[in-house]
Amino acid sequence: MLNTSAPQKTPRTILVVEDEPDLATAIAQRITANGWTARVASDGASAVRAAGQLKPDLVIMDIMLPVMDGIEATKRIIAERPVPVLMLTARDSEADKVIGLSAGADDYMTKPFSPRELIARCEALLRRVERATIIAKNNENEKVLDFGSLIIDPRQRIVIQNGEQVHLTPTEFDLLATLARRPKSVFKREKLLEEVWDWPDASGTRTVDSHVKALRHKLGSDMIRTAHGVGYAFEPPENADLAPEA
Ligand code: CA
């Protein structure tokens, strides 16, 4: 569902945080060619400052950076102002991804990647954020999902577990809300990828797995059940009063 031509593009500012000058330049050029504005920061501390000044629409964040690493920089940027973050990892390491996603990144790419795919991912991420905003507006009357010790409020996009607010990234929230609207139903990975990520390409199903890991890390591992070889289902907490009996 990629636009092949986009004559009237919404102006976007993308902050590229990358300490390898050649790569930073290549990414920035690609962003500019796509009709967006690119700004480059080459270490974590200047990234935090730049994000505060520029208020970018999206941040592309390398993990390994001088002065302050990409994980810490992401946490600080998001604490100041929520913004979608696409993280760049040098290794195809699951641990890196989970750490990155639990720091608040919404998506990640493993180096080396094709600039074309990077832009496609950025577009998907921006579309998703836009869509979530529209959905939130349209769903102003959507009722709160109350599972006792876990409360999901789609309108305010907040999650309360045992009386405490759990901070989820926009993607994590959408994934959880999608699953929780139909408790105990198994969703295929491909279906989740399409519904939550607006990304019909099944090659990205590992993204779903990584975000489920991040969610389990934040909410406890029992909340999301794995249906092996198929997908995932939301398991309401034990005390949840799902269907009030007459
Ligand atoms: Ca680096």
mmCIF file of N, CA and C in Angstrom, residues 134-191:
data_model
loop_
_atom_site.group_PDB
_atom_site.id
_atom_site.type_symbol
_atom_site.label_atom_id
_atom_site.label_comp_id
_atom_site.label_asym_id
_atom_site.label_seq_id
_atom_site.Cartn_x
_atom_site.Cartn_y
_atom_site.Cartn_z
ATOM 1 N N ILE A 134 -6.169 9.695 14.305
ATOM 2 C CA ILE A 134 -7.528 9.752 13.747
ATOM 3 C C ILE A 134 -8.435 8.773 14.475
ATOM 4 N N ILE A 135 -7.918 7.558 14.681
ATOM 5 C CA ILE A 135 -8.716 6.547 15.369
ATOM 6 C C ILE A 135 -9.076 7.038 16.771
ATOM 7 N N ALA A 136 -8.098 7.620 17.448
ATOM 8 C CA ALA A 136 -8.366 8.114 18.807
ATOM 9 C C ALA A 136 -9.479 9.157 18.784
ATOM 10 N N LYS A 137 -9.463 10.001 17.746
ATOM 11 C CA LYS A 137 -10.507 11.027 17.619
ATOM 12 C C LYS A 137 -11.860 10.395 17.351
ATOM 13 N N ASN A 138 -11.866 9.423 16.419
ATOM 14 C CA ASN A 138 -13.128 8.769 16.058
ATOM 15 C C ASN A 138 -13.671 7.913 17.182
ATOM 16 N N ASN A 139 -12.754 7.448 18.033
ATOM 17 C CA ASN A 139 -13.165 6.504 19.070
ATOM 18 C C ASN A 139 -13.405 7.186 20.400
ATOM 19 N N GLU A 140 -13.772 8.437 20.325
ATOM 20 C CA GLU A 140 -13.920 9.149 21.582
ATOM 21 C C GLU A 140 -14.960 8.512 22.486
ATOM 22 N N ASN A 141 -15.853 7.743 21.855
ATOM 23 C CA ASN A 141 -16.856 7.079 22.677
ATOM 24 C C ASN A 141 -16.513 5.624 22.950
ATOM 25 N N GLU A 142 -15.340 5.202 22.428
ATOM 26 C CA GLU A 142 -14.984 3.799 22.649
ATOM 27 C C GLU A 142 -14.803 3.555 24.143
ATOM 28 N N LYS A 143 -15.396 2.467 24.592
ATOM 29 C CA LYS A 143 -15.370 2.276 26.036
ATOM 30 C C LYS A 143 -14.018 1.740 26.513
ATOM 31 N N VAL A 144 -13.793 2.003 27.772
ATOM 32 C CA VAL A 144 -12.574 1.544 28.416
ATOM 33 C C VAL A 144 -12.627 0.017 28.528
ATOM 34 N N LEU A 145 -11.502 -0.633 28.220
ATOM 35 C CA LEU A 145 -11.425 -2.084 28.374
ATOM 36 C C LEU A 145 -10.970 -2.355 29.804
ATOM 37 N N ASP A 146 -11.900 -2.851 30.606
ATOM 38 C CA ASP A 146 -11.618 -3.020 32.029
ATOM 39 C C ASP A 146 -11.480 -4.505 32.356
ATOM 40 N N PHE A 147 -10.247 -4.913 32.655
ATOM 41 C CA PHE A 147 -10.002 -6.306 33.019
ATOM 42 C C PHE A 147 -9.600 -6.409 34.483
ATOM 43 N N GLY A 148 -10.164 -5.580 35.306
ATOM 44 C CA GLY A 148 -9.839 -5.620 36.726
ATOM 45 C C GLY A 148 -8.475 -4.999 36.998
ATOM 46 N N SER A 149 -7.470 -5.846 37.168
ATOM 47 C CA SER A 149 -6.135 -5.317 37.493
ATOM 48 C C SER A 149 -5.485 -4.630 36.283
ATOM 49 N N LEU A 150 -6.086 -4.807 35.106
ATOM 50 C CA LEU A 150 -5.561 -4.157 33.901
ATOM 51 C C LEU A 150 -6.675 -3.359 33.232
ATOM 52 N N ILE A 151 -6.405 -2.079 33.026
ATOM 53 C CA ILE A 151 -7.398 -1.211 32.389
ATOM 54 C C ILE A 151 -6.751 -0.555 31.176
ATOM 55 N N ILE A 152 -7.429 -0.683 30.041
ATOM 56 C CA ILE A 152 -6.906 -0.088 28.808
ATOM 57 C C ILE A 152 -7.905 0.974 28.359
ATOM 58 N N ASP A 153 -7.467 2.197 28.237
ATOM 59 C CA ASP A 153 -8.341 3.290 27.830
ATOM 60 C C ASP A 153 -7.962 3.749 26.429
ATOM 61 N N PRO A 154 -8.717 3.302 25.409
ATOM 62 C CA PRO A 154 -8.354 3.616 24.032
ATOM 63 C C PRO A 154 -8.479 5.111 23.708
ATOM 64 N N ARG A 155 -9.346 5.788 24.425
ATOM 65 C CA ARG A 155 -9.569 7.193 24.131
ATOM 66 C C ARG A 155 -8.370 8.032 24.584
ATOM 67 N N GLN A 156 -7.958 7.790 25.801
ATOM 68 C CA GLN A 156 -6.792 8.536 26.303
ATOM 69 C C GLN A 156 -5.470 7.827 25.983
ATOM 70 N N ARG A 157 -5.594 6.620 25.436
ATOM 71 C CA ARG A 157 -4.427 5.798 25.125
ATOM 72 C C ARG A 157 -3.545 5.579 26.348
ATOM 73 N N ILE A 158 -4.185 5.203 27.452
ATOM 74 C CA ILE A 158 -3.379 4.874 28.625
ATOM 75 C C ILE A 158 -3.712 3.480 29.142
ATOM 76 N N VAL A 159 -2.729 2.883 29.801
ATOM 77 C CA VAL A 159 -2.872 1.558 30.376
ATOM 78 C C VAL A 159 -2.530 1.641 31.859
ATOM 79 N N ILE A 160 -3.457 1.117 32.674
ATOM 80 C CA ILE A 160 -3.233 1.099 34.120
ATOM 81 C C ILE A 160 -3.168 -0.363 34.558
ATOM 82 N N GLN A 161 -2.087 -0.732 35.211
ATOM 83 C CA GLN A 161 -1.957 -2.089 35.729
ATOM 84 C C GLN A 161 -1.744 -2.013 37.230
ATOM 85 N N ASN A 162 -2.589 -2.689 37.976
ATOM 86 C CA ASN A 162 -2.521 -2.651 39.443
ATOM 87 C C ASN A 162 -2.431 -1.215 39.969
ATOM 88 N N GLY A 163 -3.223 -0.352 39.378
ATOM 89 C CA GLY A 163 -3.296 1.026 39.857
ATOM 90 C C GLY A 163 -2.186 1.941 39.385
ATOM 91 N N GLU A 164 -1.223 1.385 38.643
ATOM 92 C CA GLU A 164 -0.100 2.222 38.181
ATOM 93 C C GLU A 164 -0.160 2.337 36.662
ATOM 94 N N GLN A 165 0.147 3.516 36.163
ATOM 95 C CA GLN A 165 0.171 3.673 34.716
ATOM 96 C C GLN A 165 1.406 2.998 34.128
ATOM 97 N N VAL A 166 1.197 2.238 33.066
ATOM 98 C CA VAL A 166 2.311 1.586 32.373
ATOM 99 C C VAL A 166 2.581 2.381 31.098
ATOM 100 N N HIS A 167 3.812 2.792 30.907
ATOM 101 C CA HIS A 167 4.118 3.604 29.737
ATOM 102 C C HIS A 167 4.423 2.728 28.539
ATOM 103 N N LEU A 168 3.558 2.815 27.540
ATOM 104 C CA LEU A 168 3.743 2.043 26.318
ATOM 105 C C LEU A 168 4.011 2.989 25.157
ATOM 106 N N THR A 169 4.756 2.508 24.184
ATOM 107 C CA THR A 169 4.951 3.302 22.965
ATOM 108 C C THR A 169 3.641 3.249 22.171
ATOM 109 N N PRO A 170 3.461 4.151 21.214
ATOM 110 C CA PRO A 170 2.226 4.114 20.413
ATOM 111 C C PRO A 170 1.999 2.736 19.784
ATOM 112 N N THR A 171 3.046 2.128 19.283
ATOM 113 C CA THR A 171 2.908 0.811 18.652
ATOM 114 C C THR A 171 2.521 -0.256 19.662
ATOM 115 N N GLU A 172 3.173 -0.229 20.807
ATOM 116 C CA GLU A 172 2.842 -1.208 21.848
ATOM 117 C C GLU A 172 1.384 -1.058 22.260
ATOM 118 N N PHE A 173 0.947 0.187 22.393
ATOM 119 C CA PHE A 173 -0.440 0.413 22.783
ATOM 120 C C PHE A 173 -1.396 -0.167 21.743
ATOM 121 N N ASP A 174 -1.141 0.133 20.476
ATOM 122 C CA ASP A 174 -2.027 -0.356 19.414
ATOM 123 C C ASP A 174 -2.066 -1.877 19.370
ATOM 124 N N LEU A 175 -0.904 -2.481 19.564
ATOM 125 C CA LEU A 175 -0.829 -3.943 19.555
ATOM 126 C C LEU A 175 -1.655 -4.513 20.709
ATOM 127 N N LEU A 176 -1.460 -3.979 21.893
ATOM 128 C CA LEU A 176 -2.195 -4.456 23.067
ATOM 129 C C LEU A 176 -3.704 -4.243 22.898
ATOM 130 N N ALA A 177 -4.085 -3.051 22.455
ATOM 131 C CA ALA A 177 -5.514 -2.741 22.324
ATOM 132 C C ALA A 177 -6.160 -3.645 21.278
ATOM 133 N N THR A 178 -5.454 -3.893 20.175
ATOM 134 C CA THR A 178 -5.988 -4.766 19.127
ATOM 135 C C THR A 178 -6.264 -6.161 19.681
ATOM 136 N N LEU A 179 -5.286 -6.697 20.411
ATOM 137 C CA LEU A 179 -5.454 -8.034 20.983
ATOM 138 C C LEU A 179 -6.551 -8.045 22.051
ATOM 139 N N ALA A 180 -6.565 -6.997 22.880
ATOM 140 C CA ALA A 180 -7.460 -6.990 24.048
ATOM 141 C C ALA A 180 -8.915 -6.724 23.679
ATOM 142 N N ARG A 181 -9.145 -6.169 22.494
ATOM 143 C CA ARG A 181 -10.545 -5.958 22.084
ATOM 144 C C ARG A 181 -11.236 -7.289 21.842
ATOM 145 N N ARG A 182 -10.437 -8.310 21.564
ATOM 146 C CA ARG A 182 -11.003 -9.659 21.405
ATOM 147 C C ARG A 182 -10.211 -10.629 22.274
ATOM 148 N N PRO A 183 -10.467 -10.586 23.584
ATOM 149 C CA PRO A 183 -9.695 -11.417 24.506
ATOM 150 C C PRO A 183 -9.764 -12.888 24.132
ATOM 151 N N LYS A 184 -8.669 -13.574 24.307
ATOM 152 C CA LYS A 184 -8.535 -15.020 24.082
ATOM 153 C C LYS A 184 -8.594 -15.425 22.606
ATOM 154 N N SER A 185 -8.847 -14.480 21.706
ATOM 155 C CA SER A 185 -8.841 -14.839 20.283
ATOM 156 C C SER A 185 -7.414 -14.793 19.759
ATOM 157 N N VAL A 186 -7.050 -15.800 19.006
ATOM 158 C CA VAL A 186 -5.708 -15.830 18.428
ATOM 159 C C VAL A 186 -5.675 -14.974 17.163
ATOM 160 N N PHE A 187 -4.735 -14.049 17.130
ATOM 161 C CA PHE A 187 -4.501 -13.223 15.942
ATOM 162 C C PHE A 187 -3.257 -13.743 15.247
ATOM 163 N N LYS A 188 -3.364 -13.957 13.958
ATOM 164 C CA LYS A 188 -2.172 -14.339 13.202
ATOM 165 C C LYS A 188 -1.196 -13.175 13.165
ATOM 166 N N ARG A 189 0.100 -13.492 13.107
ATOM 167 C CA ARG A 189 1.126 -12.442 13.018
ATOM 168 C C ARG A 189 0.873 -11.526 11.821
ATOM 169 N N GLU A 190 0.528 -12.136 10.697
ATOM 170 C CA GLU A 190 0.315 -11.361 9.474
ATOM 171 C C GLU A 190 -0.842 -10.378 9.655
ATOM 172 N N LYS A 191 -1.856 -10.852 10.369
ATOM 173 C CA LYS A 191 -3.035 -10.022 10.611
ATOM 174 C C LYS A 191 -2.661 -8.824 11.498
#
